Every structure is written in structure tokens, then in C-alpha cells.
Amino acid sequence: MAPDINEIRNMDLFHGIKEEDLGGMLTCLGARTRTFAKGEFISIESDEVRWVCIILSGTVHMIKHDVWGNETILSVSGEGQLFGETFAGSDDPVSSVSFYAARPSKVLSIPFHRIMHTCDMSCVFHHRIIENMVSLIAGKNRQLMEKLEIVSQKTLRKKILSYLSLQSQQHGSSSFTIPLGRSELANYLNADRSALTRELSAMEDEGLISFSRNTFTLLI
């Protein structure tokens, strides 16, 4: 499906590109939009990934399955964020992870080589979009470093507090709503859901936090 310019004009990937140039740019890049229902896989391990996706709406999880079938959420990406660029930009485009629509999602797909290599028309937007792509990839790397910092904590409580502290900083408030349900949060923290539920209740009883479903308040 052809992209809707109104949906992409404010995306960071297209920052600095004139709105009147967006239509021609999308045609030149071979961009298209796709929609996915909640629970639908966008791509799975062992697929070749030769495109970069920008999330127009919804939430996409990058997940990894081990040989026993256990699933781990490696990253959670929302509107305006990228996925697929790591594999699309490498010498070996075969994916070692799966991408999954955790919410009904709409994504813009662009062949990676169309972004990184200027066309015969020498379109003026190419240098700008490459700069924007590098900036977004840097942001994605920081997100993965944050995940590493969280899961490297030695106890489940410290993992929870590290995650909630980061969410508080990102929202600029001690009260915030996280993008993960209880099972998803347990998966993200590499924890058992029952253990997570018990620990959250204990932390609330001790006056460290209060929460209702996915909305938390840090009592500091």
C-alpha cells in the first residue's frame, strides 16, 4: 500500500525534508506501508531482512526464542522508531530474532539499499535521510544498552526498580504508564510472572511504589 504523507511528515527519519518532496522521495525509495494485527509476526528468525521499518502506529517487540521454545523480549519499539536495520545493513541479512506486533501496528517499509545508495537522479533528500537514519540507529543502540543495564541487575527487585526508574525519567514524572502488560514485563525482565507479581506487591506494601494495572507511581 502506498504511504500516506500525512502519516510520515513528522517522523524523525524525514526531518529536514520538505513536505513537497516527500511524495517523490517515497516513490524513489520504493516505500510501502503494511498493517499487522495484534499477535501477528512481521518477520521470524531465519528470514532475510532487506528492509528498514518505521513504526507509524502500534508497538513492535523484538523477540528471541531459545532451543526449548522460551521467549525473551529484547526490545520494545513504538511510534517513530526503527526495526530491522541491524540485519538489513549487514553482510548477512538473515535475522536471528523475530519481530512481533504486540498491538495493532502499521509500519512503513523501505529497502535498505535504496536509503544508503543514492539513485541515478541524485535526489537531494538522500544525504539528509542517511544522516537521520544514523541518528535513529544511535537511539536504538542506546535503548538496547538500557535493556542490558536493567537485566544485569542481580535481583528481581533491582531489575524492577531500574526499569521503573528509566520509565520515570523518560516520562518526566514519578507517575507513568508503562507499555508492557504483566506477562510482557516479566518476559522483558527475564523473570517468572508469579515472582514478578509477588515482588511488585511486596514493594507496594513496603511503600516503595503504588500501581494500578500498567500505571505506576514511585513513592520517593
mmCIF file of C-alpha atoms in Angstrom:
data_model
loop_
_atom_site.group_PDB
_atom_site.id
_atom_site.type_symbol
_atom_site.label_atom_id
_atom_site.label_comp_id
_atom_site.label_asym_id
_atom_site.label_seq_id
_atom_site.Cartn_x
_atom_site.Cartn_y
_atom_site.Cartn_z
ATOM 1 C CA MET A 1 0.000 0.000 0.000
ATOM 2 C CA ALA A 2 1.307 3.472 -0.865
ATOM 3 C CA PRO A 3 2.317 5.586 2.169
ATOM 4 C CA ASP A 4 0.170 8.458 3.378
ATOM 5 C CA ILE A 5 2.335 11.587 3.503
ATOM 6 C CA ASN A 6 0.293 12.948 6.413
ATOM 7 C CA GLU A 7 1.388 9.945 8.487
ATOM 8 C CA ILE A 8 5.106 10.337 7.878
ATOM 9 C CA ARG A 9 5.849 14.027 7.523
ATOM 10 C CA ASN A 10 6.627 14.454 11.236
ATOM 11 C CA MET A 11 8.704 11.278 11.553
ATOM 12 C CA ASP A 12 12.325 11.783 12.648
ATOM 13 C CA LEU A 13 13.578 9.792 9.652
ATOM 14 C CA PHE A 14 12.251 12.519 7.358
ATOM 15 C CA HIS A 15 13.348 15.505 9.435
ATOM 16 C CA GLY A 16 14.635 18.337 7.278
ATOM 17 C CA ILE A 17 12.965 17.085 4.092
ATOM 18 C CA LYS A 18 10.449 19.453 2.536
ATOM 19 C CA GLU A 19 6.864 18.222 2.562
ATOM 20 C CA GLU A 20 6.547 18.831 -1.172
ATOM 21 C CA ASP A 21 9.496 16.461 -1.729
ATOM 22 C CA LEU A 22 8.062 13.590 0.319
ATOM 23 C CA GLY A 23 5.893 12.085 -2.425
ATOM 24 C CA GLY A 24 8.747 11.837 -4.926
ATOM 25 C CA MET A 25 11.102 10.638 -2.227
ATOM 26 C CA LEU A 26 8.825 7.758 -1.198
ATOM 27 C CA THR A 27 8.470 6.692 -4.824
ATOM 28 C CA CYS A 28 12.230 6.833 -5.332
ATOM 29 C CA LEU A 29 12.833 4.792 -2.175
ATOM 30 C CA GLY A 30 10.231 2.157 -3.040
ATOM 31 C CA ALA A 31 8.457 2.687 0.265
ATOM 32 C CA ARG A 32 5.233 0.909 1.166
ATOM 33 C CA THR A 33 3.045 0.561 4.235
ATOM 34 C CA ARG A 34 1.811 -2.637 5.827
ATOM 35 C CA THR A 35 -0.608 -3.282 8.658
ATOM 36 C CA PHE A 36 -0.418 -6.095 11.215
ATOM 37 C CA ALA A 37 -2.972 -7.384 13.682
ATOM 38 C CA LYS A 38 -2.100 -7.775 17.352
ATOM 39 C CA GLY A 39 -0.184 -11.022 17.749
ATOM 40 C CA GLU A 40 0.930 -11.200 14.119
ATOM 41 C CA PHE A 41 4.581 -11.842 13.292
ATOM 42 C CA ILE A 42 6.137 -9.287 10.966
ATOM 43 C CA SER A 43 9.170 -11.477 10.375
ATOM 44 C CA ILE A 44 10.658 -14.528 12.061
ATOM 45 C CA GLU A 45 14.106 -15.883 12.810
ATOM 46 C CA SER A 46 15.958 -17.103 9.700
ATOM 47 C CA ASP A 47 14.066 -14.698 7.412
ATOM 48 C CA GLU A 48 16.203 -12.463 5.232
ATOM 49 C CA VAL A 49 15.643 -8.842 6.230
ATOM 50 C CA ARG A 50 16.463 -6.391 3.459
ATOM 51 C CA TRP A 51 14.237 -3.525 4.539
ATOM 52 C CA VAL A 52 14.054 -0.979 7.306
ATOM 53 C CA CYS A 53 10.700 -0.446 9.007
ATOM 54 C CA ILE A 54 9.452 2.693 10.713
ATOM 55 C CA ILE A 55 6.501 2.248 13.063
ATOM 56 C CA LEU A 56 3.683 4.585 12.078
ATOM 57 C CA SER A 57 1.409 3.332 14.850
ATOM 58 C CA GLY A 58 1.358 0.478 17.323
ATOM 59 C CA THR A 59 4.084 -1.423 19.190
ATOM 60 C CA VAL A 60 6.608 -3.941 17.881
ATOM 61 C CA HIS A 61 8.614 -6.336 20.032
ATOM 62 C CA MET A 62 11.928 -7.808 19.002
ATOM 63 C CA ILE A 63 11.933 -11.312 20.483
ATOM 64 C CA LYS A 64 14.289 -14.273 20.690
ATOM 65 C CA HIS A 65 13.384 -17.937 21.153
ATOM 66 C CA ASP A 66 15.853 -20.442 22.566
ATOM 67 C CA VAL A 67 16.037 -24.106 21.551
ATOM 68 C CA TRP A 68 13.481 -25.028 24.248
ATOM 69 C CA GLY A 69 10.966 -22.518 22.922
ATOM 70 C CA ASN A 70 11.379 -19.956 25.712
ATOM 71 C CA GLU A 71 10.750 -16.398 24.568
ATOM 72 C CA THR A 72 12.606 -13.241 25.602
ATOM 73 C CA ILE A 73 11.640 -9.689 24.682
ATOM 74 C CA LEU A 74 14.848 -7.948 23.616
ATOM 75 C CA SER A 75 13.366 -4.550 22.810
ATOM 76 C CA VAL A 76 10.066 -2.693 22.668
ATOM 77 C CA SER A 77 9.641 -0.128 19.870
ATOM 78 C CA GLY A 78 6.843 2.373 19.407
ATOM 79 C CA GLU A 79 5.714 5.072 17.007
ATOM 80 C CA GLY A 80 8.513 6.673 15.012
ATOM 81 C CA GLN A 81 11.115 4.043 15.898
ATOM 82 C CA LEU A 82 13.034 1.728 13.598
ATOM 83 C CA PHE A 83 13.437 -2.007 13.426
ATOM 84 C CA GLY A 84 15.156 -4.368 11.014
ATOM 85 C CA GLU A 85 18.071 -2.033 10.282
ATOM 86 C CA THR A 86 20.670 -4.212 12.049
ATOM 87 C CA PHE A 87 20.167 -7.113 9.666
ATOM 88 C CA ALA A 88 19.310 -5.130 6.548
ATOM 89 C CA GLY A 89 22.574 -3.211 6.849
ATOM 90 C CA SER A 90 24.843 -6.191 7.477
ATOM 91 C CA ASP A 91 26.672 -8.511 5.090
ATOM 92 C CA ASP A 92 24.445 -11.349 6.301
ATOM 93 C CA PRO A 93 20.791 -10.210 6.258
ATOM 94 C CA VAL A 94 19.461 -13.426 7.851
ATOM 95 C CA SER A 95 17.666 -12.447 11.039
ATOM 96 C CA SER A 96 18.477 -14.090 14.372
ATOM 97 C CA VAL A 97 15.360 -12.638 16.017
ATOM 98 C CA SER A 98 11.657 -12.248 15.307
ATOM 99 C CA PHE A 99 9.601 -9.061 15.100
ATOM 100 C CA TYR A 100 6.116 -9.245 16.518
ATOM 101 C CA ALA A 101 3.176 -6.805 16.563
ATOM 102 C CA ALA A 102 2.306 -6.517 20.250
ATOM 103 C CA ARG A 103 -0.504 -4.088 19.356
ATOM 104 C CA PRO A 104 -2.301 -3.483 16.059
ATOM 105 C CA SER A 105 0.509 -1.855 14.088
ATOM 106 C CA LYS A 106 1.151 -0.001 10.870
ATOM 107 C CA VAL A 107 4.694 0.172 9.516
ATOM 108 C CA LEU A 108 6.459 1.881 6.675
ATOM 109 C CA SER A 109 8.919 -0.436 4.899
ATOM 110 C CA ILE A 110 11.847 0.854 2.837
ATOM 111 C CA PRO A 111 14.503 -1.295 1.113
ATOM 112 C CA PHE A 112 17.730 -0.554 2.990
ATOM 113 C CA HIS A 113 19.889 -0.286 -0.139
ATOM 114 C CA ARG A 114 17.551 2.387 -1.519
ATOM 115 C CA ILE A 115 18.267 4.544 1.526
ATOM 116 C CA MET A 116 22.009 4.070 1.688
ATOM 117 C CA HIS A 117 22.803 4.348 -2.035
ATOM 118 C CA THR A 118 21.861 7.433 -4.000
ATOM 119 C CA CYS A 119 19.868 6.876 -7.166
ATOM 120 C CA ASP A 120 20.714 7.958 -10.724
ATOM 121 C CA MET A 121 18.528 11.022 -10.190
ATOM 122 C CA SER A 122 20.844 12.224 -7.373
ATOM 123 C CA CYS A 123 17.795 13.172 -5.275
ATOM 124 C CA VAL A 124 18.661 15.934 -2.831
ATOM 125 C CA PHE A 125 16.983 14.221 0.118
ATOM 126 C CA HIS A 126 19.336 11.223 0.184
ATOM 127 C CA HIS A 127 22.103 12.768 2.272
ATOM 128 C CA ARG A 128 19.575 14.075 4.774
ATOM 129 C CA ILE A 129 17.806 10.741 5.172
ATOM 130 C CA ILE A 130 21.144 8.948 5.681
ATOM 131 C CA GLU A 131 22.015 11.398 8.478
ATOM 132 C CA ASN A 132 18.601 10.854 10.056
ATOM 133 C CA MET A 133 19.000 7.090 9.781
ATOM 134 C CA VAL A 134 22.344 7.167 11.612
ATOM 135 C CA SER A 135 20.781 9.248 14.387
ATOM 136 C CA LEU A 136 17.878 6.811 14.790
ATOM 137 C CA ILE A 137 20.225 3.816 14.848
ATOM 138 C CA ALA A 138 22.214 5.510 17.620
ATOM 139 C CA GLY A 139 18.984 5.915 19.583
ATOM 140 C CA LYS A 140 18.158 2.240 19.063
ATOM 141 C CA ASN A 141 21.597 1.231 20.345
ATOM 142 C CA ARG A 142 21.042 3.305 23.469
ATOM 143 C CA GLN A 143 17.714 1.526 24.020
ATOM 144 C CA LEU A 144 19.491 -1.846 23.899
ATOM 145 C CA MET A 145 22.148 -0.598 26.328
ATOM 146 C CA GLU A 146 19.366 0.417 28.719
ATOM 147 C CA LYS A 147 17.903 -3.084 28.486
ATOM 148 C CA LEU A 148 21.336 -4.567 29.248
ATOM 149 C CA GLU A 149 21.690 -2.319 32.293
ATOM 150 C CA ILE A 150 18.276 -3.420 33.593
ATOM 151 C CA VAL A 151 18.656 -7.187 33.160
ATOM 152 C CA SER A 152 22.228 -7.165 34.526
ATOM 153 C CA GLN A 153 20.904 -6.205 37.974
ATOM 154 C CA LYS A 154 21.458 -9.017 40.464
ATOM 155 C CA THR A 155 17.973 -9.300 41.977
ATOM 156 C CA LEU A 156 14.452 -9.121 40.596
ATOM 157 C CA ARG A 157 13.684 -6.107 42.789
ATOM 158 C CA LYS A 158 16.681 -4.226 41.430
ATOM 159 C CA LYS A 159 15.625 -5.083 37.882
ATOM 160 C CA ILE A 160 12.127 -3.742 38.549
ATOM 161 C CA LEU A 161 13.419 -0.559 40.176
ATOM 162 C CA SER A 162 15.907 0.002 37.353
ATOM 163 C CA TYR A 163 13.166 -0.393 34.745
ATOM 164 C CA LEU A 164 10.689 1.832 36.606
ATOM 165 C CA SER A 165 13.366 4.471 37.215
ATOM 166 C CA LEU A 166 14.112 4.597 33.494
ATOM 167 C CA GLN A 167 10.404 4.883 32.647
ATOM 168 C CA SER A 168 10.028 7.689 35.186
ATOM 169 C CA GLN A 169 12.942 9.582 33.621
ATOM 170 C CA GLN A 170 11.580 9.117 30.120
ATOM 171 C CA HIS A 171 8.104 10.348 31.151
ATOM 172 C CA GLY A 172 9.489 13.184 33.276
ATOM 173 C CA SER A 173 7.221 12.216 36.156
ATOM 174 C CA SER A 174 7.110 9.891 39.158
ATOM 175 C CA SER A 175 3.723 8.663 37.845
ATOM 176 C CA PHE A 176 3.601 6.999 34.435
ATOM 177 C CA THR A 177 2.067 4.204 32.369
ATOM 178 C CA ILE A 178 4.403 1.553 31.023
ATOM 179 C CA PRO A 179 3.921 -0.015 27.559
ATOM 180 C CA LEU A 180 4.070 -3.604 28.851
ATOM 181 C CA GLY A 181 1.451 -5.841 30.416
ATOM 182 C CA ARG A 182 2.389 -8.045 33.352
ATOM 183 C CA SER A 183 3.371 -11.077 31.252
ATOM 184 C CA GLU A 184 5.299 -8.866 28.826
ATOM 185 C CA LEU A 185 7.140 -7.145 31.682
ATOM 186 C CA ALA A 186 8.106 -10.494 33.193
ATOM 187 C CA ASN A 187 9.369 -11.588 29.784
ATOM 188 C CA TYR A 188 11.331 -8.346 29.322
ATOM 189 C CA LEU A 189 12.954 -8.728 32.764
ATOM 190 C CA ASN A 190 13.669 -12.447 32.222
ATOM 191 C CA ALA A 191 11.560 -13.245 35.283
ATOM 192 C CA ASP A 192 8.730 -15.564 36.240
ATOM 193 C CA ARG A 193 5.365 -13.777 36.135
ATOM 194 C CA SER A 194 4.273 -15.069 39.544
ATOM 195 C CA ALA A 195 7.573 -13.968 41.094
ATOM 196 C CA LEU A 196 7.174 -10.545 39.469
ATOM 197 C CA THR A 197 3.624 -10.175 40.809
ATOM 198 C CA ARG A 198 4.748 -11.122 44.331
ATOM 199 C CA GLU A 199 7.663 -8.712 44.235
ATOM 200 C CA LEU A 200 5.526 -5.820 42.998
ATOM 201 C CA SER A 201 3.005 -6.461 45.804
ATOM 202 C CA ALA A 202 5.824 -6.585 48.374
ATOM 203 C CA MET A 203 7.265 -3.324 47.073
ATOM 204 C CA GLU A 204 3.845 -1.696 47.313
ATOM 205 C CA ASP A 205 3.381 -2.989 50.885
ATOM 206 C CA GLU A 206 6.782 -1.518 51.805
ATOM 207 C CA GLY A 207 5.801 1.879 50.403
ATOM 208 C CA LEU A 208 8.262 1.906 47.516
ATOM 209 C CA ILE A 209 5.673 2.072 44.737
ATOM 210 C CA SER A 210 1.966 2.135 44.069
ATOM 211 C CA PHE A 211 0.353 0.793 40.929
ATOM 212 C CA SER A 212 -2.896 0.024 39.168
ATOM 213 C CA ARG A 213 -2.547 -2.277 36.185
ATOM 214 C CA ASN A 214 0.143 -0.639 33.991
ATOM 215 C CA THR A 215 0.206 2.741 35.772
ATOM 216 C CA PHE A 216 2.928 3.138 38.408
ATOM 217 C CA THR A 217 3.940 5.803 40.899
ATOM 218 C CA LEU A 218 7.373 5.874 42.503
ATOM 219 C CA LEU A 219 6.972 6.883 46.156
ATOM 220 C CA ILE A 220 10.178 8.871 46.575
#
